[in-house]
Amino acid sequence: MSEPKKLFIKSYGCQMNVYDSERMAEALGAEGYVTVDSAEAADMVLLNTCHIREKAAEKVYSDLGRLRPLKTAKPDLKIGVAGCVAQAEGEEILRRMPLVDLVVGPQSYHRLPAMTKAVEGGARAVDTDFPEEDKFDHLPERPARAVGPTAFLTVQEGCDKFCAFCVVPYTRGAEVSRPADRILSEARVLVEKGAKEITLLGQNVNAWHGGAGGLGALVRHLAAIDGLERIRYTTSHPNDMDDDLIAAHGDCEKLMPYLHLPVQSGSDRILKAMARKHTAADYLRLVERIRAARPDILLTSDFIVGFPGETEADFQATLDLIEAVGYGTAFSFKYSARPGTPAAEKTPVDAAEADDRLQRLQALLTRQQKAAQAAMVGREVKVLFEKPGRQAGQITGKSDYLHAVHAEAPEAMIGTIQRVRITRSDPNSLAGVVTNLP
Ligand code: SAH
Ligand code: SF4
Ligand code: F3S
């Protein structure tokens, strides 16, 4: 028998890329590829890329540059670019980077096996269509092998919101929901293969409409699967948080008390310029309703500072909103002008000013994160252990609130949910003791 071909995939960007990378590995697995964990060991390298900010896109080109010596030493090495940079730049990548053999956009992954064959035969291949057919219907049933205790499941793709700063509607195309029955059968297989927790993914996951009822109804159907213990979803748009989904946070025990609800800014003027289609007060009212359904829910968000036209007063309104909400943690980014988006035409905020605001924003968010973690000390929480810890004798996992928790416990507890009393808060994790250990 001949040696199996070896595939190395690197994922950039969001969790949807992580999920897609798994599906691509499975599709190429059916073509005789096994995955390896370095480019050096591979016959084919696939970079699953992100275009969201300039830095993310530039990283891809510098990583490609770093693959050059490898390709020179091993001319048979095939190099592919997938994901959002592939979609945004298409053939341009082949022109700029002669070492690239294959460019495939996020909606064309089901065509990857055929493209790979062409590339193995010496051709260069590009596919950045938004085909009629659903890629998921043409990818192998998944997963073939055992999975870890936590799994991702994409239920919705694309975005019709067109926020003024964002490339996603262009790189991922229009909103499409996968049908409920496909999602439920994939979830059942994931659970059979070892998953205890499933995170539903979508660029606008709560706009899902692949069956009767919205995402709330889907969550309740999933909750009926025996052996599935925890459900999460990400990323939600505030305008798509409907009554039933909010109610599910109160009455569906398997839906975890954690919600990533990006707001971007606390200034109505900037929210309008961003085309977010809600005000700061709308968002605060929504937060109140969610907390009425689930008082202990931990909220997180994304923020952009230095959006064109943002004044110090606008920025102050963002700090005020953060103070009013109280986040468990949040991601914050300096605005990056993206080619083809409406905001890219506008005059940027002074770079030093934007840097300064980002630092002030992050200082406030760090204080809130510390406070939220400190509030866990002394409490008993449930933790799904996922893997061995960094120190011998330790295992690590996530609490219901998605805090990373380390504890001294036997490795046999990996893959199980245990009650843990939190004893200490460290900068990005909690430490605790499993309460039912002898
Ligand atoms: N669909 C999600 C966001 C996906 S992008 C949502 O609507 O919330 C993830 C985050 O990247 C965004 O929430 C935003 O904060 C940030 N982001 C997107 N475009 C950006 C840009 N041009 N510059 C800086 N940050 C950006
Ligand atoms: Fe981008 Fe806005 Fe769509 Fe989120 S909702 S993916 S920020 S356009
Ligand atoms: Fe990046 Fe595309 Fe995700 S731009 S954030 S990889 S949808």
PDB file of C-alpha atoms in Angstrom, residues 222-321:
ATOM      1  CA  LEU A 222     -31.287  19.881  20.331  1.00  0.00           C
ATOM      2  CA  ALA A 223     -31.879  19.849  24.077  1.00  0.00           C
ATOM      3  CA  ALA A 224     -33.966  16.688  23.607  1.00  0.00           C
ATOM      4  CA  ILE A 225     -30.878  14.745  22.438  1.00  0.00           C
ATOM      5  CA  ASP A 226     -29.785  12.340  25.181  1.00  0.00           C
ATOM      6  CA  GLY A 227     -26.141  12.720  26.080  1.00  0.00           C
ATOM      7  CA  LEU A 228     -25.916  16.294  24.839  1.00  0.00           C
ATOM      8  CA  GLU A 229     -25.364  18.263  28.035  1.00  0.00           C
ATOM      9  CA  ARG A 230     -24.614  21.802  26.917  1.00  0.00           C
ATOM     10  CA  ILE A 231     -25.642  24.086  24.071  1.00  0.00           C
ATOM     11  CA  ARG A 232     -24.096  27.405  23.120  1.00  0.00           C
ATOM     12  CA  TYR A 233     -24.383  29.601  20.040  1.00  0.00           C
ATOM     13  CA  THR A 234     -22.349  32.384  18.463  1.00  0.00           C
ATOM     14  CA  THR A 235     -22.330  35.076  17.006  1.00  0.00           C
ATOM     15  CA  SER A 236     -25.610  36.881  17.565  1.00  0.00           C
ATOM     16  CA  HIS A 237     -26.789  40.204  16.292  1.00  0.00           C
ATOM     17  CA  PRO A 238     -28.816  42.219  18.854  1.00  0.00           C
ATOM     18  CA  ASN A 239     -31.625  42.790  16.336  1.00  0.00           C
ATOM     19  CA  ASP A 240     -32.178  39.046  15.903  1.00  0.00           C
ATOM     20  CA  MET A 241     -32.629  38.221  19.613  1.00  0.00           C
ATOM     21  CA  ASP A 242     -36.316  37.270  19.468  1.00  0.00           C
ATOM     22  CA  ASP A 243     -38.653  36.608  22.419  1.00  0.00           C
ATOM     23  CA  ASP A 244     -38.487  32.841  22.122  1.00  0.00           C
ATOM     24  CA  LEU A 245     -34.678  32.742  22.113  1.00  0.00           C
ATOM     25  CA  ILE A 246     -34.603  35.002  25.159  1.00  0.00           C
ATOM     26  CA  ALA A 247     -37.184  32.769  26.863  1.00  0.00           C
ATOM     27  CA  ALA A 248     -35.048  29.698  26.068  1.00  0.00           C
ATOM     28  CA  HIS A 249     -32.277  31.206  28.189  1.00  0.00           C
ATOM     29  CA  GLY A 250     -34.695  31.041  31.109  1.00  0.00           C
ATOM     30  CA  ASP A 251     -36.353  27.675  30.582  1.00  0.00           C
ATOM     31  CA  CYS A 252     -33.891  25.494  28.664  1.00  0.00           C
ATOM     32  CA  GLU A 253     -31.453  24.066  31.178  1.00  0.00           C
ATOM     33  CA  LYS A 254     -28.956  22.866  28.575  1.00  0.00           C
ATOM     34  CA  LEU A 255     -28.607  26.347  27.078  1.00  0.00           C
ATOM     35  CA  MET A 256     -25.594  27.800  28.874  1.00  0.00           C
ATOM     36  CA  PRO A 257     -25.770  31.119  30.764  1.00  0.00           C
ATOM     37  CA  TYR A 258     -23.376  32.843  28.386  1.00  0.00           C
ATOM     38  CA  LEU A 259     -24.069  35.119  25.457  1.00  0.00           C
ATOM     39  CA  HIS A 260     -21.754  36.902  23.041  1.00  0.00           C
ATOM     40  CA  LEU A 261     -23.746  39.927  21.919  1.00  0.00           C
ATOM     41  CA  PRO A 262     -21.566  42.358  19.946  1.00  0.00           C
ATOM     42  CA  VAL A 263     -22.575  46.022  20.108  1.00  0.00           C
ATOM     43  CA  GLN A 264     -19.475  47.698  18.541  1.00  0.00           C
ATOM     44  CA  SER A 265     -20.163  51.183  19.985  1.00  0.00           C
ATOM     45  CA  GLY A 266     -22.227  52.976  22.634  1.00  0.00           C
ATOM     46  CA  SER A 267     -22.747  56.119  20.561  1.00  0.00           C
ATOM     47  CA  ASP A 268     -25.991  56.407  18.600  1.00  0.00           C
ATOM     48  CA  ARG A 269     -24.294  58.624  16.036  1.00  0.00           C
ATOM     49  CA  ILE A 270     -21.611  56.002  15.396  1.00  0.00           C
ATOM     50  CA  LEU A 271     -24.059  53.078  15.529  1.00  0.00           C
ATOM     51  CA  LYS A 272     -26.017  54.857  12.801  1.00  0.00           C
ATOM     52  CA  ALA A 273     -22.900  55.476  10.709  1.00  0.00           C
ATOM     53  CA  MET A 274     -22.005  51.805  11.165  1.00  0.00           C
ATOM     54  CA  ALA A 275     -25.496  50.821   9.920  1.00  0.00           C
ATOM     55  CA  ARG A 276     -26.024  48.644  12.983  1.00  0.00           C
ATOM     56  CA  LYS A 277     -29.735  49.568  12.956  1.00  0.00           C
ATOM     57  CA  HIS A 278     -30.213  49.876  16.715  1.00  0.00           C
ATOM     58  CA  THR A 279     -29.443  52.474  19.376  1.00  0.00           C
ATOM     59  CA  ALA A 280     -27.514  52.150  22.615  1.00  0.00           C
ATOM     60  CA  ALA A 281     -30.820  52.338  24.529  1.00  0.00           C
ATOM     61  CA  ASP A 282     -32.270  49.491  22.392  1.00  0.00           C
ATOM     62  CA  TYR A 283     -29.265  47.379  23.311  1.00  0.00           C
ATOM     63  CA  LEU A 284     -29.513  48.187  27.033  1.00  0.00           C
ATOM     64  CA  ARG A 285     -33.228  47.309  27.029  1.00  0.00           C
ATOM     65  CA  LEU A 286     -32.417  44.024  25.313  1.00  0.00           C
ATOM     66  CA  VAL A 287     -29.773  43.246  27.935  1.00  0.00           C
ATOM     67  CA  GLU A 288     -32.369  43.915  30.635  1.00  0.00           C
ATOM     68  CA  ARG A 289     -34.836  41.483  29.028  1.00  0.00           C
ATOM     69  CA  ILE A 290     -32.165  38.792  28.670  1.00  0.00           C
ATOM     70  CA  ARG A 291     -31.152  39.225  32.300  1.00  0.00           C
ATOM     71  CA  ALA A 292     -34.783  39.071  33.382  1.00  0.00           C
ATOM     72  CA  ALA A 293     -34.956  35.622  31.742  1.00  0.00           C
ATOM     73  CA  ARG A 294     -31.568  34.474  33.071  1.00  0.00           C
ATOM     74  CA  PRO A 295     -30.219  36.725  35.828  1.00  0.00           C
ATOM     75  CA  ASP A 296     -26.771  35.082  36.085  1.00  0.00           C
ATOM     76  CA  ILE A 297     -26.033  35.165  32.333  1.00  0.00           C
ATOM     77  CA  LEU A 298     -22.490  36.244  31.468  1.00  0.00           C
ATOM     78  CA  LEU A 299     -22.408  38.707  28.585  1.00  0.00           C
ATOM     79  CA  THR A 300     -19.539  39.411  26.228  1.00  0.00           C
ATOM     80  CA  SER A 301     -19.213  41.731  23.252  1.00  0.00           C
ATOM     81  CA  ASP A 302     -17.078  43.117  20.449  1.00  0.00           C
ATOM     82  CA  PHE A 303     -16.080  46.775  20.173  1.00  0.00           C
ATOM     83  CA  ILE A 304     -14.534  48.831  17.405  1.00  0.00           C
ATOM     84  CA  VAL A 305     -12.724  52.038  18.365  1.00  0.00           C
ATOM     85  CA  GLY A 306     -11.715  54.770  15.965  1.00  0.00           C
ATOM     86  CA  PHE A 307     -14.537  54.237  13.466  1.00  0.00           C
ATOM     87  CA  PRO A 308     -14.462  57.197  10.994  1.00  0.00           C
ATOM     88  CA  GLY A 309     -15.997  60.261  12.640  1.00  0.00           C
ATOM     89  CA  GLU A 310     -15.741  58.916  16.204  1.00  0.00           C
ATOM     90  CA  THR A 311     -15.183  61.834  18.609  1.00  0.00           C
ATOM     91  CA  GLU A 312     -14.045  61.707  22.219  1.00  0.00           C
ATOM     92  CA  ALA A 313     -17.710  62.151  23.236  1.00  0.00           C
ATOM     93  CA  ASP A 314     -18.734  59.156  21.083  1.00  0.00           C
ATOM     94  CA  PHE A 315     -15.973  57.126  22.664  1.00  0.00           C
ATOM     95  CA  GLN A 316     -17.105  58.197  26.129  1.00  0.00           C
ATOM     96  CA  ALA A 317     -20.593  56.908  25.278  1.00  0.00           C
ATOM     97  CA  THR A 318     -19.029  53.511  24.543  1.00  0.00           C
ATOM     98  CA  LEU A 319     -17.293  53.509  27.944  1.00  0.00           C
ATOM     99  CA  ASP A 320     -20.642  54.476  29.545  1.00  0.00           C
ATOM    100  CA  LEU A 321     -22.417  51.583  27.833  1.00  0.00           C
TER     101      LEU A 321
END
